[in-house]
Amino acid sequence: MKKELLIRRSGAKQGDMVCVTGNPGKAGIALLALEKKIPAGTEILKALFEPAPRINEGLALAESRSVTSMMDISDGLALSLHDMSKASGVGFKIYEDRLPALPHVKGLKNGELKDAAVFSGGDFELLFTVPPQKLEKARKACTLTVIGEVIEDGVFIERAGRVEELPARGYEHFGGH
């Protein structure tokens, strides 16, 4: 890869759009289903046992020159947003109703699915920021979902019309979940 195509966590700018690839939380749902001894489909279990890093999408986004910052969300979306916030010196506001839909698993509550999308780790999806005028270039590079925007300070989530602080929770490598 060419050095000038390197994208860091530290490039997010206020006004950029916050995007993700795939369905963050799928691996967390698989783990939850296994812990509760609830049958989960092959597609969901595969997300946990055979994670697929988004290398091609990352390269295509870099080559599109449309992305200001990027990282994977293997430690969870919330923790990754906080890491990117610190690195870039900006804040984030995401919208729960814009998060990509997760497959329904009979026996899991809707709240558990939504928490998995935000707080569980194990997914190798990408979190990245794109200036609004470059969104179409990014969409040509890969399938993405716009989940929020870069703001001045703080990390927030809008749920059911209320904005609240998003805690820096996710997978902790030496502390468990």
C-alpha atoms as a PDB file:
ATOM      1  CA  MET A   1       0.000   0.000   0.000  1.00  0.00           C
ATOM      2  CA  LYS A   2       1.181   3.485  -0.799  1.00  0.00           C
ATOM      3  CA  LYS A   3       2.180   5.590   2.188  1.00  0.00           C
ATOM      4  CA  GLU A   4       0.018   8.549   1.062  1.00  0.00           C
ATOM      5  CA  LEU A   5      -3.083   6.330   1.275  1.00  0.00           C
ATOM      6  CA  LEU A   6      -2.570   5.591   4.985  1.00  0.00           C
ATOM      7  CA  ILE A   7      -5.645   6.564   6.999  1.00  0.00           C
ATOM      8  CA  ARG A   8      -5.321   7.136  10.734  1.00  0.00           C
ATOM      9  CA  ARG A   9      -7.786   7.385  13.603  1.00  0.00           C
ATOM     10  CA  SER A  10      -6.803  10.999  14.029  1.00  0.00           C
ATOM     11  CA  GLY A  11      -8.237  12.673  10.915  1.00  0.00           C
ATOM     12  CA  ALA A  12     -11.940  13.114  11.772  1.00  0.00           C
ATOM     13  CA  LYS A  13     -13.177  16.679  11.287  1.00  0.00           C
ATOM     14  CA  GLN A  14     -16.250  18.379  12.679  1.00  0.00           C
ATOM     15  CA  GLY A  15     -19.058  18.078  10.110  1.00  0.00           C
ATOM     16  CA  ASP A  16     -17.855  14.722   8.722  1.00  0.00           C
ATOM     17  CA  MET A  17     -20.335  11.860   8.570  1.00  0.00           C
ATOM     18  CA  VAL A  18     -19.750   8.765  10.728  1.00  0.00           C
ATOM     19  CA  CYS A  19     -20.049   5.489   8.802  1.00  0.00           C
ATOM     20  CA  VAL A  20     -19.703   1.742   9.360  1.00  0.00           C
ATOM     21  CA  THR A  21     -19.450  -1.334   7.184  1.00  0.00           C
ATOM     22  CA  GLY A  22     -21.591  -4.415   7.767  1.00  0.00           C
ATOM     23  CA  ASN A  23     -23.638  -5.101  10.888  1.00  0.00           C
ATOM     24  CA  PRO A  24     -21.797  -4.180  14.095  1.00  0.00           C
ATOM     25  CA  GLY A  25     -22.875  -6.439  16.962  1.00  0.00           C
ATOM     26  CA  LYS A  26     -23.303  -9.698  15.065  1.00  0.00           C
ATOM     27  CA  ALA A  27     -20.459 -11.432  16.935  1.00  0.00           C
ATOM     28  CA  GLY A  28     -21.853 -10.147  20.250  1.00  0.00           C
ATOM     29  CA  ILE A  29     -25.281 -11.549  19.437  1.00  0.00           C
ATOM     30  CA  ALA A  30     -23.719 -14.926  18.647  1.00  0.00           C
ATOM     31  CA  LEU A  31     -21.932 -14.921  22.012  1.00  0.00           C
ATOM     32  CA  LEU A  32     -25.118 -13.906  23.833  1.00  0.00           C
ATOM     33  CA  ALA A  33     -27.091 -16.668  22.102  1.00  0.00           C
ATOM     34  CA  LEU A  34     -24.451 -19.246  23.055  1.00  0.00           C
ATOM     35  CA  GLU A  35     -24.371 -18.041  26.681  1.00  0.00           C
ATOM     36  CA  LYS A  36     -28.189 -18.272  26.905  1.00  0.00           C
ATOM     37  CA  LYS A  37     -28.249 -21.592  24.998  1.00  0.00           C
ATOM     38  CA  ILE A  38     -30.510 -20.073  22.339  1.00  0.00           C
ATOM     39  CA  PRO A  39     -30.195 -21.432  18.797  1.00  0.00           C
ATOM     40  CA  ALA A  40     -28.654 -18.904  16.419  1.00  0.00           C
ATOM     41  CA  GLY A  41     -28.322 -19.253  12.675  1.00  0.00           C
ATOM     42  CA  THR A  42     -25.118 -20.210  10.900  1.00  0.00           C
ATOM     43  CA  GLU A  43     -24.651 -16.649   9.600  1.00  0.00           C
ATOM     44  CA  ILE A  44     -24.634 -15.251  13.148  1.00  0.00           C
ATOM     45  CA  LEU A  45     -22.335 -17.924  14.575  1.00  0.00           C
ATOM     46  CA  LYS A  46     -19.956 -17.455  11.648  1.00  0.00           C
ATOM     47  CA  ALA A  47     -19.559 -13.775  12.656  1.00  0.00           C
ATOM     48  CA  LEU A  48     -18.137 -14.967  15.999  1.00  0.00           C
ATOM     49  CA  PHE A  49     -16.115 -17.995  14.941  1.00  0.00           C
ATOM     50  CA  GLU A  50     -14.957 -16.888  11.487  1.00  0.00           C
ATOM     51  CA  PRO A  51     -14.685 -13.087  11.554  1.00  0.00           C
ATOM     52  CA  ALA A  52     -13.815 -11.555   8.195  1.00  0.00           C
ATOM     53  CA  PRO A  53     -11.687  -8.394   8.451  1.00  0.00           C
ATOM     54  CA  ARG A  54     -12.826  -5.736   5.976  1.00  0.00           C
ATOM     55  CA  ILE A  55      -9.446  -5.496   4.216  1.00  0.00           C
ATOM     56  CA  ASN A  56     -10.828  -5.027   0.690  1.00  0.00           C
ATOM     57  CA  GLU A  57     -13.279  -2.366   1.868  1.00  0.00           C
ATOM     58  CA  GLY A  58     -10.518  -0.564   3.778  1.00  0.00           C
ATOM     59  CA  LEU A  59      -8.240  -0.560   0.732  1.00  0.00           C
ATOM     60  CA  ALA A  60     -11.050   0.606  -1.558  1.00  0.00           C
ATOM     61  CA  LEU A  61     -11.937   3.428   0.854  1.00  0.00           C
ATOM     62  CA  ALA A  62      -8.273   4.479   1.087  1.00  0.00           C
ATOM     63  CA  GLU A  63      -7.936   4.475  -2.708  1.00  0.00           C
ATOM     64  CA  SER A  64     -11.131   6.562  -3.025  1.00  0.00           C
ATOM     65  CA  ARG A  65      -9.439   9.302  -0.992  1.00  0.00           C
ATOM     66  CA  SER A  66     -12.832  10.076   0.542  1.00  0.00           C
ATOM     67  CA  VAL A  67     -12.128   9.080   4.157  1.00  0.00           C
ATOM     68  CA  THR A  68     -10.673  11.349   6.868  1.00  0.00           C
ATOM     69  CA  SER A  69     -10.240   8.722   9.639  1.00  0.00           C
ATOM     70  CA  MET A  70     -10.771   4.970   9.991  1.00  0.00           C
ATOM     71  CA  MET A  71     -10.323   2.021  12.358  1.00  0.00           C
ATOM     72  CA  ASP A  72     -11.829  -1.402  12.922  1.00  0.00           C
ATOM     73  CA  ILE A  73     -14.406  -1.892  15.656  1.00  0.00           C
ATOM     74  CA  SER A  74     -13.159  -5.218  17.004  1.00  0.00           C
ATOM     75  CA  ASP A  75     -13.368  -3.794  20.562  1.00  0.00           C
ATOM     76  CA  GLY A  76     -16.930  -2.549  20.023  1.00  0.00           C
ATOM     77  CA  LEU A  77     -18.472   0.530  18.422  1.00  0.00           C
ATOM     78  CA  ALA A  78     -18.731   2.626  21.603  1.00  0.00           C
ATOM     79  CA  LEU A  79     -15.115   2.047  22.653  1.00  0.00           C
ATOM     80  CA  SER A  80     -13.918   2.687  19.088  1.00  0.00           C
ATOM     81  CA  LEU A  81     -15.824   5.987  18.932  1.00  0.00           C
ATOM     82  CA  HIS A  82     -14.124   7.073  22.168  1.00  0.00           C
ATOM     83  CA  ASP A  83     -10.686   6.014  20.839  1.00  0.00           C
ATOM     84  CA  MET A  84     -11.235   7.906  17.592  1.00  0.00           C
ATOM     85  CA  SER A  85     -12.575  10.913  19.519  1.00  0.00           C
ATOM     86  CA  LYS A  86      -9.378  11.114  21.597  1.00  0.00           C
ATOM     87  CA  ALA A  87      -7.131  10.622  18.557  1.00  0.00           C
ATOM     88  CA  SER A  88      -8.936  13.237  16.440  1.00  0.00           C
ATOM     89  CA  GLY A  89      -9.798  15.764  19.165  1.00  0.00           C
ATOM     90  CA  VAL A  90     -13.472  15.805  18.153  1.00  0.00           C
ATOM     91  CA  GLY A  91     -16.756  14.303  19.343  1.00  0.00           C
ATOM     92  CA  PHE A  92     -19.366  12.014  17.825  1.00  0.00           C
ATOM     93  CA  LYS A  93     -23.136  11.798  17.801  1.00  0.00           C
ATOM     94  CA  ILE A  94     -24.640   8.568  16.523  1.00  0.00           C
ATOM     95  CA  TYR A  95     -28.279   7.621  16.084  1.00  0.00           C
ATOM     96  CA  GLU A  96     -29.502   4.263  17.365  1.00  0.00           C
ATOM     97  CA  ASP A  97     -32.199   4.093  14.663  1.00  0.00           C
ATOM     98  CA  ARG A  98     -29.543   4.441  11.930  1.00  0.00           C
ATOM     99  CA  LEU A  99     -27.462   1.466  13.122  1.00  0.00           C
ATOM    100  CA  PRO A 100     -27.601  -1.390  10.596  1.00  0.00           C
ATOM    101  CA  ALA A 101     -30.300  -3.906  11.479  1.00  0.00           C
ATOM    102  CA  LEU A 102     -29.105  -7.062  13.159  1.00  0.00           C
ATOM    103  CA  PRO A 103     -30.629 -10.466  12.469  1.00  0.00           C
ATOM    104  CA  HIS A 104     -33.407 -11.273  14.934  1.00  0.00           C
ATOM    105  CA  VAL A 105     -32.634 -14.164  17.256  1.00  0.00           C
ATOM    106  CA  LYS A 106     -35.706 -15.680  18.865  1.00  0.00           C
ATOM    107  CA  GLY A 107     -35.268 -15.453  22.621  1.00  0.00           C
ATOM    108  CA  LEU A 108     -33.202 -12.269  22.651  1.00  0.00           C
ATOM    109  CA  LYS A 109     -34.862  -8.964  23.502  1.00  0.00           C
ATOM    110  CA  ASN A 110     -34.706  -5.939  21.187  1.00  0.00           C
ATOM    111  CA  GLY A 111     -32.684  -4.042  23.838  1.00  0.00           C
ATOM    112  CA  GLU A 112     -30.097  -6.840  23.908  1.00  0.00           C
ATOM    113  CA  LEU A 113     -29.722  -6.610  20.127  1.00  0.00           C
ATOM    114  CA  LYS A 114     -29.284  -2.831  20.265  1.00  0.00           C
ATOM    115  CA  ASP A 115     -26.740  -3.054  23.103  1.00  0.00           C
ATOM    116  CA  ALA A 116     -24.804  -5.699  21.153  1.00  0.00           C
ATOM    117  CA  ALA A 117     -24.586  -3.329  18.170  1.00  0.00           C
ATOM    118  CA  VAL A 118     -23.040  -0.606  20.330  1.00  0.00           C
ATOM    119  CA  PHE A 119     -21.064  -2.340  23.088  1.00  0.00           C
ATOM    120  CA  SER A 120     -20.030  -5.857  22.014  1.00  0.00           C
ATOM    121  CA  GLY A 121     -16.669  -6.636  20.472  1.00  0.00           C
ATOM    122  CA  GLY A 122     -15.501  -9.283  18.046  1.00  0.00           C
ATOM    123  CA  ASP A 123     -16.669  -7.602  14.846  1.00  0.00           C
ATOM    124  CA  PHE A 124     -14.069  -6.618  12.297  1.00  0.00           C
ATOM    125  CA  GLU A 125     -16.243  -4.000  10.650  1.00  0.00           C
ATOM    126  CA  LEU A 126     -14.847  -0.553   9.878  1.00  0.00           C
ATOM    127  CA  LEU A 127     -15.705   2.753  11.529  1.00  0.00           C
ATOM    128  CA  PHE A 128     -14.795   5.754   9.402  1.00  0.00           C
ATOM    129  CA  THR A 129     -15.536   9.413   8.761  1.00  0.00           C
ATOM    130  CA  VAL A 130     -16.300  11.049   5.431  1.00  0.00           C
ATOM    131  CA  PRO A 131     -16.874  14.709   4.516  1.00  0.00           C
ATOM    132  CA  PRO A 132     -20.469  15.053   3.208  1.00  0.00           C
ATOM    133  CA  GLN A 133     -19.273  16.133  -0.249  1.00  0.00           C
ATOM    134  CA  LYS A 134     -17.252  12.895  -0.612  1.00  0.00           C
ATOM    135  CA  LEU A 135     -19.983  10.482   0.544  1.00  0.00           C
ATOM    136  CA  GLU A 136     -20.831   9.308  -2.994  1.00  0.00           C
ATOM    137  CA  LYS A 137     -17.149   8.476  -3.628  1.00  0.00           C
ATOM    138  CA  ALA A 138     -17.110   6.403  -0.423  1.00  0.00           C
ATOM    139  CA  ARG A 139     -20.369   4.650  -1.419  1.00  0.00           C
ATOM    140  CA  LYS A 140     -18.736   3.623  -4.722  1.00  0.00           C
ATOM    141  CA  ALA A 141     -15.817   2.127  -2.774  1.00  0.00           C
ATOM    142  CA  CYS A 142     -17.921  -0.116  -0.512  1.00  0.00           C
ATOM    143  CA  THR A 143     -21.321  -0.717   1.059  1.00  0.00           C
ATOM    144  CA  LEU A 144     -21.668   1.521   4.107  1.00  0.00           C
ATOM    145  CA  THR A 145     -24.207   2.909   6.542  1.00  0.00           C
ATOM    146  CA  VAL A 146     -24.130   6.516   7.787  1.00  0.00           C
ATOM    147  CA  ILE A 147     -24.804   6.313  11.548  1.00  0.00           C
ATOM    148  CA  GLY A 148     -24.028   9.839  12.748  1.00  0.00           C
ATOM    149  CA  GLU A 149     -21.834  12.898  12.512  1.00  0.00           C
ATOM    150  CA  VAL A 150     -18.645  14.357  13.908  1.00  0.00           C
ATOM    151  CA  ILE A 151     -19.334  17.099  16.454  1.00  0.00           C
ATOM    152  CA  GLU A 152     -17.146  19.387  18.540  1.00  0.00           C
ATOM    153  CA  ASP A 153     -16.864  17.374  21.745  1.00  0.00           C
ATOM    154  CA  GLY A 154     -18.174  14.314  23.604  1.00  0.00           C
ATOM    155  CA  VAL A 155     -19.562  10.982  22.429  1.00  0.00           C
ATOM    156  CA  PHE A 156     -23.357  10.741  22.327  1.00  0.00           C
ATOM    157  CA  ILE A 157     -26.136   8.468  21.117  1.00  0.00           C
ATOM    158  CA  GLU A 158     -29.674   9.511  20.271  1.00  0.00           C
ATOM    159  CA  ARG A 159     -32.173   6.883  21.442  1.00  0.00           C
ATOM    160  CA  ALA A 160     -35.936   7.283  21.116  1.00  0.00           C
ATOM    161  CA  GLY A 161     -35.559  11.046  20.605  1.00  0.00           C
ATOM    162  CA  ARG A 162     -33.311  11.547  23.662  1.00  0.00           C
ATOM    163  CA  VAL A 163     -29.607  12.321  23.418  1.00  0.00           C
ATOM    164  CA  GLU A 164     -27.416  10.698  26.081  1.00  0.00           C
ATOM    165  CA  GLU A 165     -23.707  10.228  26.663  1.00  0.00           C
ATOM    166  CA  LEU A 166     -22.379   6.996  25.219  1.00  0.00           C
ATOM    167  CA  PRO A 167     -20.156   5.276  27.783  1.00  0.00           C
ATOM    168  CA  ALA A 168     -16.735   3.986  26.703  1.00  0.00           C
ATOM    169  CA  ARG A 169     -17.724   0.332  27.111  1.00  0.00           C
ATOM    170  CA  GLY A 170     -16.673  -2.562  24.924  1.00  0.00           C
ATOM    171  CA  TYR A 171     -14.272  -5.454  24.908  1.00  0.00           C
ATOM    172  CA  GLU A 172     -11.410  -4.946  27.368  1.00  0.00           C
ATOM    173  CA  HIS A 173      -8.484  -7.230  26.500  1.00  0.00           C
ATOM    174  CA  PHE A 174      -7.408  -7.971  30.051  1.00  0.00           C
ATOM    175  CA  GLY A 175     -10.616  -7.263  31.924  1.00  0.00           C
ATOM    176  CA  GLY A 176     -13.226  -9.363  30.104  1.00  0.00           C
ATOM    177  CA  HIS A 177     -16.381  -7.816  28.658  1.00  0.00           C
END
